[in-house]
CSV table of C-alpha atoms in Angstrom, one decimal:
chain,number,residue,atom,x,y,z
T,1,UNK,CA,62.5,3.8,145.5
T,2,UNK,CA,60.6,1.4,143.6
T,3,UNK,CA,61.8,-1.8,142.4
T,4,UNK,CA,59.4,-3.8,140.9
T,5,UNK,CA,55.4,-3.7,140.6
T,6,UNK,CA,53.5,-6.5,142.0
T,7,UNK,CA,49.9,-7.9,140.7
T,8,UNK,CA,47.1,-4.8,142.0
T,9,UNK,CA,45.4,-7.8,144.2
T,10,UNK,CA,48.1,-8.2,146.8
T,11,UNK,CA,48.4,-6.3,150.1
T,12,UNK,CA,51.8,-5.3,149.3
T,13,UNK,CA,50.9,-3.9,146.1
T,14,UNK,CA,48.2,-1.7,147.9
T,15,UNK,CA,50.2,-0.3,150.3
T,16,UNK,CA,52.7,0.5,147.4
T,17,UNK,CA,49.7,2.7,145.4
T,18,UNK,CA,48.5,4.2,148.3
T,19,UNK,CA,52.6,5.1,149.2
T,20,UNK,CA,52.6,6.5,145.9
T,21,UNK,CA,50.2,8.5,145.8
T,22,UNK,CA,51.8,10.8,148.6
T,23,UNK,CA,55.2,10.6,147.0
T,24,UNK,CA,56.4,14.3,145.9
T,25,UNK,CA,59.3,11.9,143.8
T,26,UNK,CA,59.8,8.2,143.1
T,27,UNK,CA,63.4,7.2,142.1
T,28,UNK,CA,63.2,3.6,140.3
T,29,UNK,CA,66.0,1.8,139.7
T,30,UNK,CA,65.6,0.8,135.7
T,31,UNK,CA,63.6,3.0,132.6
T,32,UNK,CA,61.8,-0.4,132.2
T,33,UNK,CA,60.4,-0.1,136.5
T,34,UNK,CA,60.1,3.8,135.2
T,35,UNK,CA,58.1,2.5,131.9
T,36,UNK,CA,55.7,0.1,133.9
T,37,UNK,CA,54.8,2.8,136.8
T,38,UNK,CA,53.8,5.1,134.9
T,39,UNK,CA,52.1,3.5,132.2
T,40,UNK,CA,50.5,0.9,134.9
T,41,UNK,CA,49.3,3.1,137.5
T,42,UNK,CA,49.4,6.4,135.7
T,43,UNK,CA,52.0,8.4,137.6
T,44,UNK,CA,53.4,11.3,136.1
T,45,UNK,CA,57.1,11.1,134.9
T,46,UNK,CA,58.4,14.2,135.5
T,47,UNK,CA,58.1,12.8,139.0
T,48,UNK,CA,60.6,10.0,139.0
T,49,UNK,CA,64.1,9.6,138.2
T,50,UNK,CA,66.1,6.4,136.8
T,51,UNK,CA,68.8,5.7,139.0
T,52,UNK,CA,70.3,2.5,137.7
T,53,UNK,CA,71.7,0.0,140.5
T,54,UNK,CA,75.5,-1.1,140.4
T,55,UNK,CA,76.8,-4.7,141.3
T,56,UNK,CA,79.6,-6.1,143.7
T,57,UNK,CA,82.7,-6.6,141.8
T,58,UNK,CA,84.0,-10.7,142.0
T,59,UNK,CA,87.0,-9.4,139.4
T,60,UNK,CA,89.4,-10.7,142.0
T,61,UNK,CA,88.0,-14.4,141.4
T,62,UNK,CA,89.3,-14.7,137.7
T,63,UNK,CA,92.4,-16.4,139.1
T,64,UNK,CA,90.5,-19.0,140.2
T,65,UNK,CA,88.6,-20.2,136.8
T,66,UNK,CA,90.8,-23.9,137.6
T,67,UNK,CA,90.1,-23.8,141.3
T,68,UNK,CA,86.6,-24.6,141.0
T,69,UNK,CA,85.1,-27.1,143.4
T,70,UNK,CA,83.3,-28.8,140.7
T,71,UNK,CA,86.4,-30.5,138.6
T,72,UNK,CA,84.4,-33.1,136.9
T,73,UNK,CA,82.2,-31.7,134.2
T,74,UNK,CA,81.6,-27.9,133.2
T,75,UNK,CA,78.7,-26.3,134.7
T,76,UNK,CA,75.8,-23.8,134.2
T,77,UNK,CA,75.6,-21.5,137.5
T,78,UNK,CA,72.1,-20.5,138.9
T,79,UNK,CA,71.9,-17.8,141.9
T,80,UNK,CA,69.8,-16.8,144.6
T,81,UNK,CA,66.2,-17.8,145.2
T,82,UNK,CA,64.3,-19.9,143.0
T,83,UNK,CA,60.7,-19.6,143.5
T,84,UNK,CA,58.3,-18.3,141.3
T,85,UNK,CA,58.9,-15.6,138.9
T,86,UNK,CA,62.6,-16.5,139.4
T,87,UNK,CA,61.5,-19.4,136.9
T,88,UNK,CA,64.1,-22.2,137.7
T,89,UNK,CA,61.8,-24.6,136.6
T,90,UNK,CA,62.3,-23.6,133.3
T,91,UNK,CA,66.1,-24.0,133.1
T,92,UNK,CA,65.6,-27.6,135.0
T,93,UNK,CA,63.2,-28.5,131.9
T,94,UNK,CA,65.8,-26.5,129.2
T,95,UNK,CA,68.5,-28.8,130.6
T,96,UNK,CA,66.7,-32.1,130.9
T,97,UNK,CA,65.7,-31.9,127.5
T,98,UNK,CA,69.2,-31.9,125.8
T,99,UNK,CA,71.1,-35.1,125.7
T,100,UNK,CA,74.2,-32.9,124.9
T,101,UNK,CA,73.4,-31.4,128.0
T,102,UNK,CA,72.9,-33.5,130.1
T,103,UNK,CA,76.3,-35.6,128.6
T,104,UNK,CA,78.3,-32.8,129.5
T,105,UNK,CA,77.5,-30.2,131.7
T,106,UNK,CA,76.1,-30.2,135.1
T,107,UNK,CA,73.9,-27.1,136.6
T,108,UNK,CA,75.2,-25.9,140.1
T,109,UNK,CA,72.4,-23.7,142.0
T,110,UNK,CA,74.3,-21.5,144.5
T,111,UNK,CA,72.4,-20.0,147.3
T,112,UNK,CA,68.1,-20.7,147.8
T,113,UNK,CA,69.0,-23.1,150.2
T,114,UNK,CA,68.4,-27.0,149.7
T,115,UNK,CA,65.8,-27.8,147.2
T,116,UNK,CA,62.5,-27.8,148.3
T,117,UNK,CA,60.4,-31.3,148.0
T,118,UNK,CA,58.9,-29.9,144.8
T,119,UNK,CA,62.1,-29.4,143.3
T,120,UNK,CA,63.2,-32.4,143.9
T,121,UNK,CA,60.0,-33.8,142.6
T,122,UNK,CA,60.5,-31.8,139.4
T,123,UNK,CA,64.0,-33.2,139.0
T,124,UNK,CA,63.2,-36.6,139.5
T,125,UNK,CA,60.2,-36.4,136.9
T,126,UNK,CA,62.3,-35.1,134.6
T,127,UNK,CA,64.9,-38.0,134.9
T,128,UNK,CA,67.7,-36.3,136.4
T,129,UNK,CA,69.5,-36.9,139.6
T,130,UNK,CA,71.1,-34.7,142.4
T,131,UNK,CA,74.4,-35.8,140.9
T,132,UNK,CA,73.7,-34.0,137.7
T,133,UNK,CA,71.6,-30.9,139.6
T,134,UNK,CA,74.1,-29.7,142.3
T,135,UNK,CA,72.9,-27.4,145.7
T,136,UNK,CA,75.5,-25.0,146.9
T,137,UNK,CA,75.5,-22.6,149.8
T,138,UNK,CA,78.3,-20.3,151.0
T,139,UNK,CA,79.9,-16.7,151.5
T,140,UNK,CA,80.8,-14.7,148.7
T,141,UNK,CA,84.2,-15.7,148.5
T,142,UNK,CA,82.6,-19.2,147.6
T,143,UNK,CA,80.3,-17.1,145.6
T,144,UNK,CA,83.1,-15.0,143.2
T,145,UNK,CA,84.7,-19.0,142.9
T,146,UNK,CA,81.5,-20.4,141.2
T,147,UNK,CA,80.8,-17.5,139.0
T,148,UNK,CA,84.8,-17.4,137.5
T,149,UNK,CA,84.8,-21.3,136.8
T,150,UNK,CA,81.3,-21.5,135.4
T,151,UNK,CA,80.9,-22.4,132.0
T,152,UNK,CA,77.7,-19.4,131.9
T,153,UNK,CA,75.8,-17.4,134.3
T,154,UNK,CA,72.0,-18.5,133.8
T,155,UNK,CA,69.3,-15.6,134.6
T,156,UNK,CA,65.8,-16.7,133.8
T,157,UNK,CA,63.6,-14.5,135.5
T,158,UNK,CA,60.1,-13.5,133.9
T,159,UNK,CA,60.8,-10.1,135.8
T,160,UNK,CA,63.5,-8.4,137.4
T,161,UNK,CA,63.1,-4.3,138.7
T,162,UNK,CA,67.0,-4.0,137.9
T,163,UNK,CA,68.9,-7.3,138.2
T,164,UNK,CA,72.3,-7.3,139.4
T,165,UNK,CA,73.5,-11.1,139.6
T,166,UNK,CA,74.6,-11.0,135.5
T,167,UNK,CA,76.5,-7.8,136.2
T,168,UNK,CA,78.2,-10.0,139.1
T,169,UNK,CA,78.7,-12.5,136.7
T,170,UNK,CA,80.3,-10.8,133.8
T,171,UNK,CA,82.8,-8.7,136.5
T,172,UNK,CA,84.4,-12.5,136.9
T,173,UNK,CA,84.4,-13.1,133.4
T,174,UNK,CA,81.4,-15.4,133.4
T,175,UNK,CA,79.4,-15.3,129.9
T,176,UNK,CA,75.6,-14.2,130.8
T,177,UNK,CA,72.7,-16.4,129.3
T,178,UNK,CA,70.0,-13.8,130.3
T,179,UNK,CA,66.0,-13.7,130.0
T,180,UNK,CA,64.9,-11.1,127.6
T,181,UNK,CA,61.9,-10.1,129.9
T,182,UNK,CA,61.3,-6.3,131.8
T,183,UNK,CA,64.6,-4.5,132.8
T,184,UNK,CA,67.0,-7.4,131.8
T,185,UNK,CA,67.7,-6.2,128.6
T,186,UNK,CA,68.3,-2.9,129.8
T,187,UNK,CA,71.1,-3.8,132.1
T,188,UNK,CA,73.2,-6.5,130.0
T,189,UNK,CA,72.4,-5.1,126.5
T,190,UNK,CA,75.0,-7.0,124.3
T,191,UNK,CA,77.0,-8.3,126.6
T,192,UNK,CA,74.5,-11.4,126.9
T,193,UNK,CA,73.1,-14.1,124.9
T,194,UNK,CA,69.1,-13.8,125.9
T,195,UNK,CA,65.8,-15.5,125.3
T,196,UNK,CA,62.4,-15.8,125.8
T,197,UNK,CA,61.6,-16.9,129.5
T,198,UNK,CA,58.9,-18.8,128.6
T,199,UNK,CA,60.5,-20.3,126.0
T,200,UNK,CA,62.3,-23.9,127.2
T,201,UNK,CA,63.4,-25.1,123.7
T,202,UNK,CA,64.8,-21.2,123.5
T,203,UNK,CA,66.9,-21.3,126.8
T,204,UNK,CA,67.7,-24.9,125.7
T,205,UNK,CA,69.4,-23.9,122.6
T,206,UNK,CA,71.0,-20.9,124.2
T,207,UNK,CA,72.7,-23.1,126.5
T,208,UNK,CA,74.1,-25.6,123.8
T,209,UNK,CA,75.3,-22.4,122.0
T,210,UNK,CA,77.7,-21.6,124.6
T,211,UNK,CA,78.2,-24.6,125.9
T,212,UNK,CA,79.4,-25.8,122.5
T,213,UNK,CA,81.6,-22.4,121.2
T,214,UNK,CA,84.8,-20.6,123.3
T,215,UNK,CA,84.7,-18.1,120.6
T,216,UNK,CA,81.0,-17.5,121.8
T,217,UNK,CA,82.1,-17.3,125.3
T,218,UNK,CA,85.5,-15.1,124.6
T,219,UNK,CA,83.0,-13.0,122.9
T,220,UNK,CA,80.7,-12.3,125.4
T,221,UNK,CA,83.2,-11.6,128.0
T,222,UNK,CA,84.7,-8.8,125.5
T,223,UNK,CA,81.5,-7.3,125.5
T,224,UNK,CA,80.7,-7.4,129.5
T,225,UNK,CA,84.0,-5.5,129.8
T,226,UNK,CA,82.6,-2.6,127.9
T,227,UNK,CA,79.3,-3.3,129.4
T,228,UNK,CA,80.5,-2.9,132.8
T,229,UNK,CA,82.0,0.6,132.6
T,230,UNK,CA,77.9,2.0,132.6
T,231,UNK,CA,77.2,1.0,136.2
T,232,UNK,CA,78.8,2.3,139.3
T,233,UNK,CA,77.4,2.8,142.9
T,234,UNK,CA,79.1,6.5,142.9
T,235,UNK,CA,77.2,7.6,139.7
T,236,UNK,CA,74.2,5.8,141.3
T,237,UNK,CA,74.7,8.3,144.1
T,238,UNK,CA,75.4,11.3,142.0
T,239,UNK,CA,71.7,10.6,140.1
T,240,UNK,CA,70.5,10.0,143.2
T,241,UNK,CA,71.9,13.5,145.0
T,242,UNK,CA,71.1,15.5,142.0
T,243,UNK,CA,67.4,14.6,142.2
T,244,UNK,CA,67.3,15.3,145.9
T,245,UNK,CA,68.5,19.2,145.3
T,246,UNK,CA,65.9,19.6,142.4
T,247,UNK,CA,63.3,18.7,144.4
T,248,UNK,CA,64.4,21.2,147.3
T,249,UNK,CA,64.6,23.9,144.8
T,250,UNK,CA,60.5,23.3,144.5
């Protein structure tokens, strides 16, 4: 199964090609991972399927929009790792930038562990304080209680194979701010307000949008409901299944 691609000069990527090149079938988990293998290394289509991922269901968290354990300001949740690609740096700069922001809204980062000494170097150089930018670490139960009483779910990753976290989001009625980049498109379609990931004063406005509108938000979370209904793990395994028998028939 292949997720994402990785740049041709890294080991991993060369183990990949060379894996590929003795696979009888590649299943990849978005058109778009489908789209780049086969444009980017030239491997033949009729030889993969698109077996889009599902997403573990926080619905049960709702409840608990007014249980949050930030009860000062509304805030912006980030999740999971924050290196790199992941492109955090960009909603740290998106935020700083915005007095209205900054005024009003705090951004919570759960999971990634602490913030590494380059973070908090960013941070402090773009005058905010660890008051304002809040670490937060826990189980999922934790988890489904920081998406429901965020004020949006914040994805901007320059490149995702699938991306489950805003499905995760919208299942606790969490509006999706949501990079327009690879397969992210693909999995939120209207459901999400998006934006260029390279694009600060983009994301920036994005933010103050929601921030700023409950019929934006409302509107959003009528859309994820609809949105939600095209991704389950048991169609994921009757794709998956199907493809398995065609190939034995060969």
């Amino acid at each position: 199964m292949i997720h994402e691609l990785y740049f041709p000069g890294c080991e991993t990527a060369r183990n990949k090609i060379e894996t590929l090149k003795r696979c009888d079938h590649v299943f990849c988990i978005s058109e778009n991972t489908q789209r780049d293998l086969c444009q980017i290394l030239d491997f033949p289509i009729e030889k993969t399927t698109v077996t889009h991922l599902s997403y573990q269901d926080f619905s049960q968290y709702i409840e608990t929009k007014n249980n949050s354990f930030l009860k000062d300001k509304p805030y912006f949740l980030y999740v999971g790792n924050r290196g790199g690609y992941k492109n955090f740096s960009a909603l740290l700069e998106a935020y700083s930038v915005s007095p209205y922001l900054r005024n009003n809204s705090k951004i919570v980062a759960f999971g990634g562990g602490e913030f590494s000494e380059d973070e908090s170097s960013q941070i402090k150089s773009l005058g905010l304080n660890r008051d304002q930018i809040v670490p937060a670490n826990g189980p999922d139960s934790m988890l489904g209680i920081a998406y429901a009483g965020a004020l949006a779910f914040i994805y901007p990753s320059q490149y995702e194979g699938f991306g489950i976290p805003p499905l995760e989001a919208m299942s606790a009625n969490c509006p999706v701010i949501c990079s327009n980049s690879s397969s992210l498109p693909e999995v939120v379609g209207d459901a999400a307000l998006l934006f260029d990931p390279l694009n600060v004063d983009e994301l920036r406005y994005r933010m103050e949008e929601i921030a700023s509108s409950t019929e934006v938000r409302d509107k959003l979370n009528d859309f994820a409901k609809e949105r939600l209904k095209l991704f389950s793990w048991e169609e994921c395994a009757k794709k998956t299944l199907h493809a398995y028998e065609r190939i034995l028939q060969f």
